PDB file of C-alpha atoms in Angstrom:
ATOM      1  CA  UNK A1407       6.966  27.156  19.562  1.00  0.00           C
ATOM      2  CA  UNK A1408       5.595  30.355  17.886  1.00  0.00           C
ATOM      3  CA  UNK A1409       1.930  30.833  16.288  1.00  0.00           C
ATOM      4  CA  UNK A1410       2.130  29.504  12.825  1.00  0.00           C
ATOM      5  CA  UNK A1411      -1.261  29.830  12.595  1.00  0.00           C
ATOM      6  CA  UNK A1412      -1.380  32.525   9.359  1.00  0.00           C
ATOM      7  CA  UNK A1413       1.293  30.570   7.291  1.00  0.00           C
ATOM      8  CA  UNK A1414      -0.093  27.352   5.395  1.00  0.00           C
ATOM      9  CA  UNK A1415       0.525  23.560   7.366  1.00  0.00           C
ATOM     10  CA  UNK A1416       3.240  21.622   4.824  1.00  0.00           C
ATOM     11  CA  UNK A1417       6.113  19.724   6.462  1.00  0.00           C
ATOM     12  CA  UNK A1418       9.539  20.376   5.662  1.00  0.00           C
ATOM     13  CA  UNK A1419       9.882  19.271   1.952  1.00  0.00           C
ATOM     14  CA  UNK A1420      12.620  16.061   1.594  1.00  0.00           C
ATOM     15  CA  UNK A1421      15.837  17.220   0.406  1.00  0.00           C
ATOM     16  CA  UNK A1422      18.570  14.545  -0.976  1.00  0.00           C
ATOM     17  CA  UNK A1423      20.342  13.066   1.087  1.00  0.00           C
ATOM     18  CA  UNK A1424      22.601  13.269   3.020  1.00  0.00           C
ATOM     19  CA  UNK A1425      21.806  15.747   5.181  1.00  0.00           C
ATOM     20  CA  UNK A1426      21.659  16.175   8.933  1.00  0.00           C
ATOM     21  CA  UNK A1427      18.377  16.959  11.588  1.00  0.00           C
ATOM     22  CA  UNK A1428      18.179  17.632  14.982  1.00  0.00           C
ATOM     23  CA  UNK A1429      15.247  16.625  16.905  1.00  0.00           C
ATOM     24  CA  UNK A1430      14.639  18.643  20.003  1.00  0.00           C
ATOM     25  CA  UNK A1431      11.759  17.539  22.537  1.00  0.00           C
ATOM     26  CA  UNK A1432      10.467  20.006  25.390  1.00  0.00           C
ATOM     27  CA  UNK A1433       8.413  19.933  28.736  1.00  0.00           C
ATOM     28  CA  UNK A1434       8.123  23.626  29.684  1.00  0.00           C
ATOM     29  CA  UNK A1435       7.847  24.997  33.445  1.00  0.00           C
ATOM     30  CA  UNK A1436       4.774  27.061  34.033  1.00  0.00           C
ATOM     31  CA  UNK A1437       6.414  30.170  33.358  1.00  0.00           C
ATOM     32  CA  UNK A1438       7.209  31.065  29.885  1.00  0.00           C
ATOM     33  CA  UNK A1439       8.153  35.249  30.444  1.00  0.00           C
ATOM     34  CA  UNK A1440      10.008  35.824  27.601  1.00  0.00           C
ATOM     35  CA  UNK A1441      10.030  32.353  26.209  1.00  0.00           C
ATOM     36  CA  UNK A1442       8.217  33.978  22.370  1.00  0.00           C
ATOM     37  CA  UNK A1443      10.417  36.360  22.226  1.00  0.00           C
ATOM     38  CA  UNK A1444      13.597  34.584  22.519  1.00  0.00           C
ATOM     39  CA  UNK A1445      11.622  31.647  20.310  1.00  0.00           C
ATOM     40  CA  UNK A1446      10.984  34.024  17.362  1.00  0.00           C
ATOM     41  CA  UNK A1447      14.557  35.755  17.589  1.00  0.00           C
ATOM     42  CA  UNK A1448      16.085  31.871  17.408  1.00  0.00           C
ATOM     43  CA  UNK A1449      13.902  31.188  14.269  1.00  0.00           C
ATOM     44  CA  UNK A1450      14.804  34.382  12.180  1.00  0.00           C
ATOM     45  CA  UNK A1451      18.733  34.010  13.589  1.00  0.00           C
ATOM     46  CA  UNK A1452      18.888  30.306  12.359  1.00  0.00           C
ATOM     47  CA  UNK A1453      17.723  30.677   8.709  1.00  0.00           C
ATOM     48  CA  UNK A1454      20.752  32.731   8.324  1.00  0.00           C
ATOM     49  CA  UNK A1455      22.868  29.651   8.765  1.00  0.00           C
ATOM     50  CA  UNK A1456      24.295  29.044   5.669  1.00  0.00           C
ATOM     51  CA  UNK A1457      23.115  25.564   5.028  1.00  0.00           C
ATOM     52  CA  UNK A1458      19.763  25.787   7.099  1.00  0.00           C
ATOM     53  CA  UNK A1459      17.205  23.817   5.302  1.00  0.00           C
ATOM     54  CA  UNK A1460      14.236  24.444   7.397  1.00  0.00           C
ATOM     55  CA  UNK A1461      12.217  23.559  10.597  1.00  0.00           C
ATOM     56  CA  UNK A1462       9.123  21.659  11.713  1.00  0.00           C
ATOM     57  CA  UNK A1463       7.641  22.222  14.819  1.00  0.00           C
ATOM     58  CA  UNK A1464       4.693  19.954  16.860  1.00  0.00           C
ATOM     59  CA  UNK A1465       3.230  20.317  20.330  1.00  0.00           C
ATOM     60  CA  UNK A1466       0.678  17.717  21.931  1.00  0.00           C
ATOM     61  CA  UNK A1467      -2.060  19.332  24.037  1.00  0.00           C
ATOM     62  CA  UNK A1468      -0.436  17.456  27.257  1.00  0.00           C
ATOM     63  CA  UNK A1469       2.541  19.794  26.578  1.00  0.00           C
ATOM     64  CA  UNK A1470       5.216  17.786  24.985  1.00  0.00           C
ATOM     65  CA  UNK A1471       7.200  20.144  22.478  1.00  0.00           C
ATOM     66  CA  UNK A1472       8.795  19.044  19.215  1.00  0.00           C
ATOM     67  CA  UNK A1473      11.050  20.634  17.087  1.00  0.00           C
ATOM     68  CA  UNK A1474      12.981  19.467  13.962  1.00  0.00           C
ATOM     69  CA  UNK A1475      15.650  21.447  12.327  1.00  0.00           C
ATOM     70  CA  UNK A1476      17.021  20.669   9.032  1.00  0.00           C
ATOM     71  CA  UNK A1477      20.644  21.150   7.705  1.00  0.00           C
ATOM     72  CA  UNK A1478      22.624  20.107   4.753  1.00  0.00           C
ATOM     73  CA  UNK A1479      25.609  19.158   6.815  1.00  0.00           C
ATOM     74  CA  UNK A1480      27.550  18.914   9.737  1.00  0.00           C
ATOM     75  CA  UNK A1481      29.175  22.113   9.679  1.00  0.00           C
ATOM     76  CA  UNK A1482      25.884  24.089   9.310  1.00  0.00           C
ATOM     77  CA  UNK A1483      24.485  22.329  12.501  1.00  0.00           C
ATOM     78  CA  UNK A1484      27.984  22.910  14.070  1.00  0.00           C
ATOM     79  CA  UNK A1485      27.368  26.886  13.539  1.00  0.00           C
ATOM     80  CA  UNK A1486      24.291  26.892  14.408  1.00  0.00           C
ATOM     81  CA  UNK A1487      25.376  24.934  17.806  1.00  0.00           C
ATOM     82  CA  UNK A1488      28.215  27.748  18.829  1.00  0.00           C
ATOM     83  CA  UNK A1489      26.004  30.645  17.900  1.00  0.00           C
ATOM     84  CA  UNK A1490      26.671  32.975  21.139  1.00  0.00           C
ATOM     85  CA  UNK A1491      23.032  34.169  20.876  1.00  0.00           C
ATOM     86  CA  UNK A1492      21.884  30.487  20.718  1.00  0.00           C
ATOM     87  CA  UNK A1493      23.941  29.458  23.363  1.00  0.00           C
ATOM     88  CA  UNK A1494      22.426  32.292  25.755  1.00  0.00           C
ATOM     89  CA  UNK A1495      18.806  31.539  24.933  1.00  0.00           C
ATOM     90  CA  UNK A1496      20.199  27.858  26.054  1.00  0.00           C
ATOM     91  CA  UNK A1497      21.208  28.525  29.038  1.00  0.00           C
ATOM     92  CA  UNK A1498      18.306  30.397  29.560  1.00  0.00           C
ATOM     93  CA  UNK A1499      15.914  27.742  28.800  1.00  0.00           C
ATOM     94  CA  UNK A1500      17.362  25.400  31.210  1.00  0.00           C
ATOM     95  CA  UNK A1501      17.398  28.072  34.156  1.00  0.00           C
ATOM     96  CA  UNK A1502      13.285  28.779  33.383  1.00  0.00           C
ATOM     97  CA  UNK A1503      11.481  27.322  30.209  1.00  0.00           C
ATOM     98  CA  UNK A1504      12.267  23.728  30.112  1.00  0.00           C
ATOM     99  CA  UNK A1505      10.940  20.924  32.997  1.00  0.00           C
ATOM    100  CA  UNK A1506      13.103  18.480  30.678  1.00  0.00           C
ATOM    101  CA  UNK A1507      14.327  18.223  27.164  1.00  0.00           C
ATOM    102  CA  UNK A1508      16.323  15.878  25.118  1.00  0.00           C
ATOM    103  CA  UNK A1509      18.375  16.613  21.693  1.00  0.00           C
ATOM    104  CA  UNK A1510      18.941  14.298  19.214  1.00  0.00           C
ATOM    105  CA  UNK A1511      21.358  14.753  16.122  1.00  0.00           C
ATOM    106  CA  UNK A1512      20.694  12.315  13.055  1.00  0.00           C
ATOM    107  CA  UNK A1513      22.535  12.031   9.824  1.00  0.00           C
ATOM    108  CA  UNK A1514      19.557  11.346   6.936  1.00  0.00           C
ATOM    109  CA  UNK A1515      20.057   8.422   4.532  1.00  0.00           C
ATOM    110  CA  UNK A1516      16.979   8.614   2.906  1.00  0.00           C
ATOM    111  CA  UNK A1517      14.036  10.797   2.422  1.00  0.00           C
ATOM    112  CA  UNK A1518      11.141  11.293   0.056  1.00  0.00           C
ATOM    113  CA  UNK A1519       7.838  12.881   0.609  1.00  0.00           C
ATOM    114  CA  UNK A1520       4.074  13.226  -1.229  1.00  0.00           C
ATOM    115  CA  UNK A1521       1.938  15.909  -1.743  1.00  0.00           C
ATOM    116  CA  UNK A1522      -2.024  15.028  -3.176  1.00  0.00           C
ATOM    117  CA  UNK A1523      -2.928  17.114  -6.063  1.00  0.00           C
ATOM    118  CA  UNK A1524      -5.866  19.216  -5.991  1.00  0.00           C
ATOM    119  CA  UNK A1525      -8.786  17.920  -7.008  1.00  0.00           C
ATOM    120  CA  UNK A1526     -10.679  20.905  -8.716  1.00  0.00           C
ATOM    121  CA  UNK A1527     -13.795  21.844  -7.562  1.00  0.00           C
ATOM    122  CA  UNK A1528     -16.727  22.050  -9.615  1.00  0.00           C
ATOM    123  CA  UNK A1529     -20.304  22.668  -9.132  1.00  0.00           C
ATOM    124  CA  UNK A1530     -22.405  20.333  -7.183  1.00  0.00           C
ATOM    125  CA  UNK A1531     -26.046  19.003  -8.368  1.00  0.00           C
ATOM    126  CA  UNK A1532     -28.588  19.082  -5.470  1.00  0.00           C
TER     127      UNK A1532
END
């Protein structure tokens, strides 16, 4: 997905259930003209779903894409779903970006997460 490089690495934080996710796993084709553009456009267009919780995103150095969007309920993942501008960067993804994909929609019954604290740092003896 796009270069989160700049932005610090946290997960998603666990909301209270119930809420919905849907995981979406990728195999590009070799050519990706246009495919960051599109990406980035999807990602600012979804957090204005009203019930949009957030998105993780993970890709193995083989290729394999994953992507995990968050929302509070059904009809916030059925917006997001009939989006016109969505729908076109679908259909565009199957005619070049994705080899394969698959989509799955989950309803969460539980979820809880853990942060470690920082451990201050102090100075060291030699």
């Amino acid at each position: 997905m796009s270069d989160h490089s700049e932005a610090p690495v946290a997960p998603v934080e666990a909301y209270e259930p119930p809420y919905y996710v849907a995981v979406f796993t990728t195999v590009r084709t070799q050519d990706q003209s246009g495919y960051s553009e599109t990406n980035a456009r999807m990602e600012d267009l979804v957090k204005d779903v009203p019930g949009f919780l957030g998105m993780d995103h993970a890709q193995t150095p083989g290729g394999l894409g994953i992507t995990v969007g968050y929302f509070r309920d059904a009809d916030a993942l059925t917006e997001w779903r009939s989006n016109a501008e969505h729908q076109a960067a679908q259909k565009r993804g199957r005619a070049e970006w994705y080899q394969s994909y698959t989509l799955h929609v989950a309803k969460v019954e539980r979820s809880h997460g853990f942060t470690r604290a920082e451990v201050p740092q102090g100075p060291t003896a030699d």
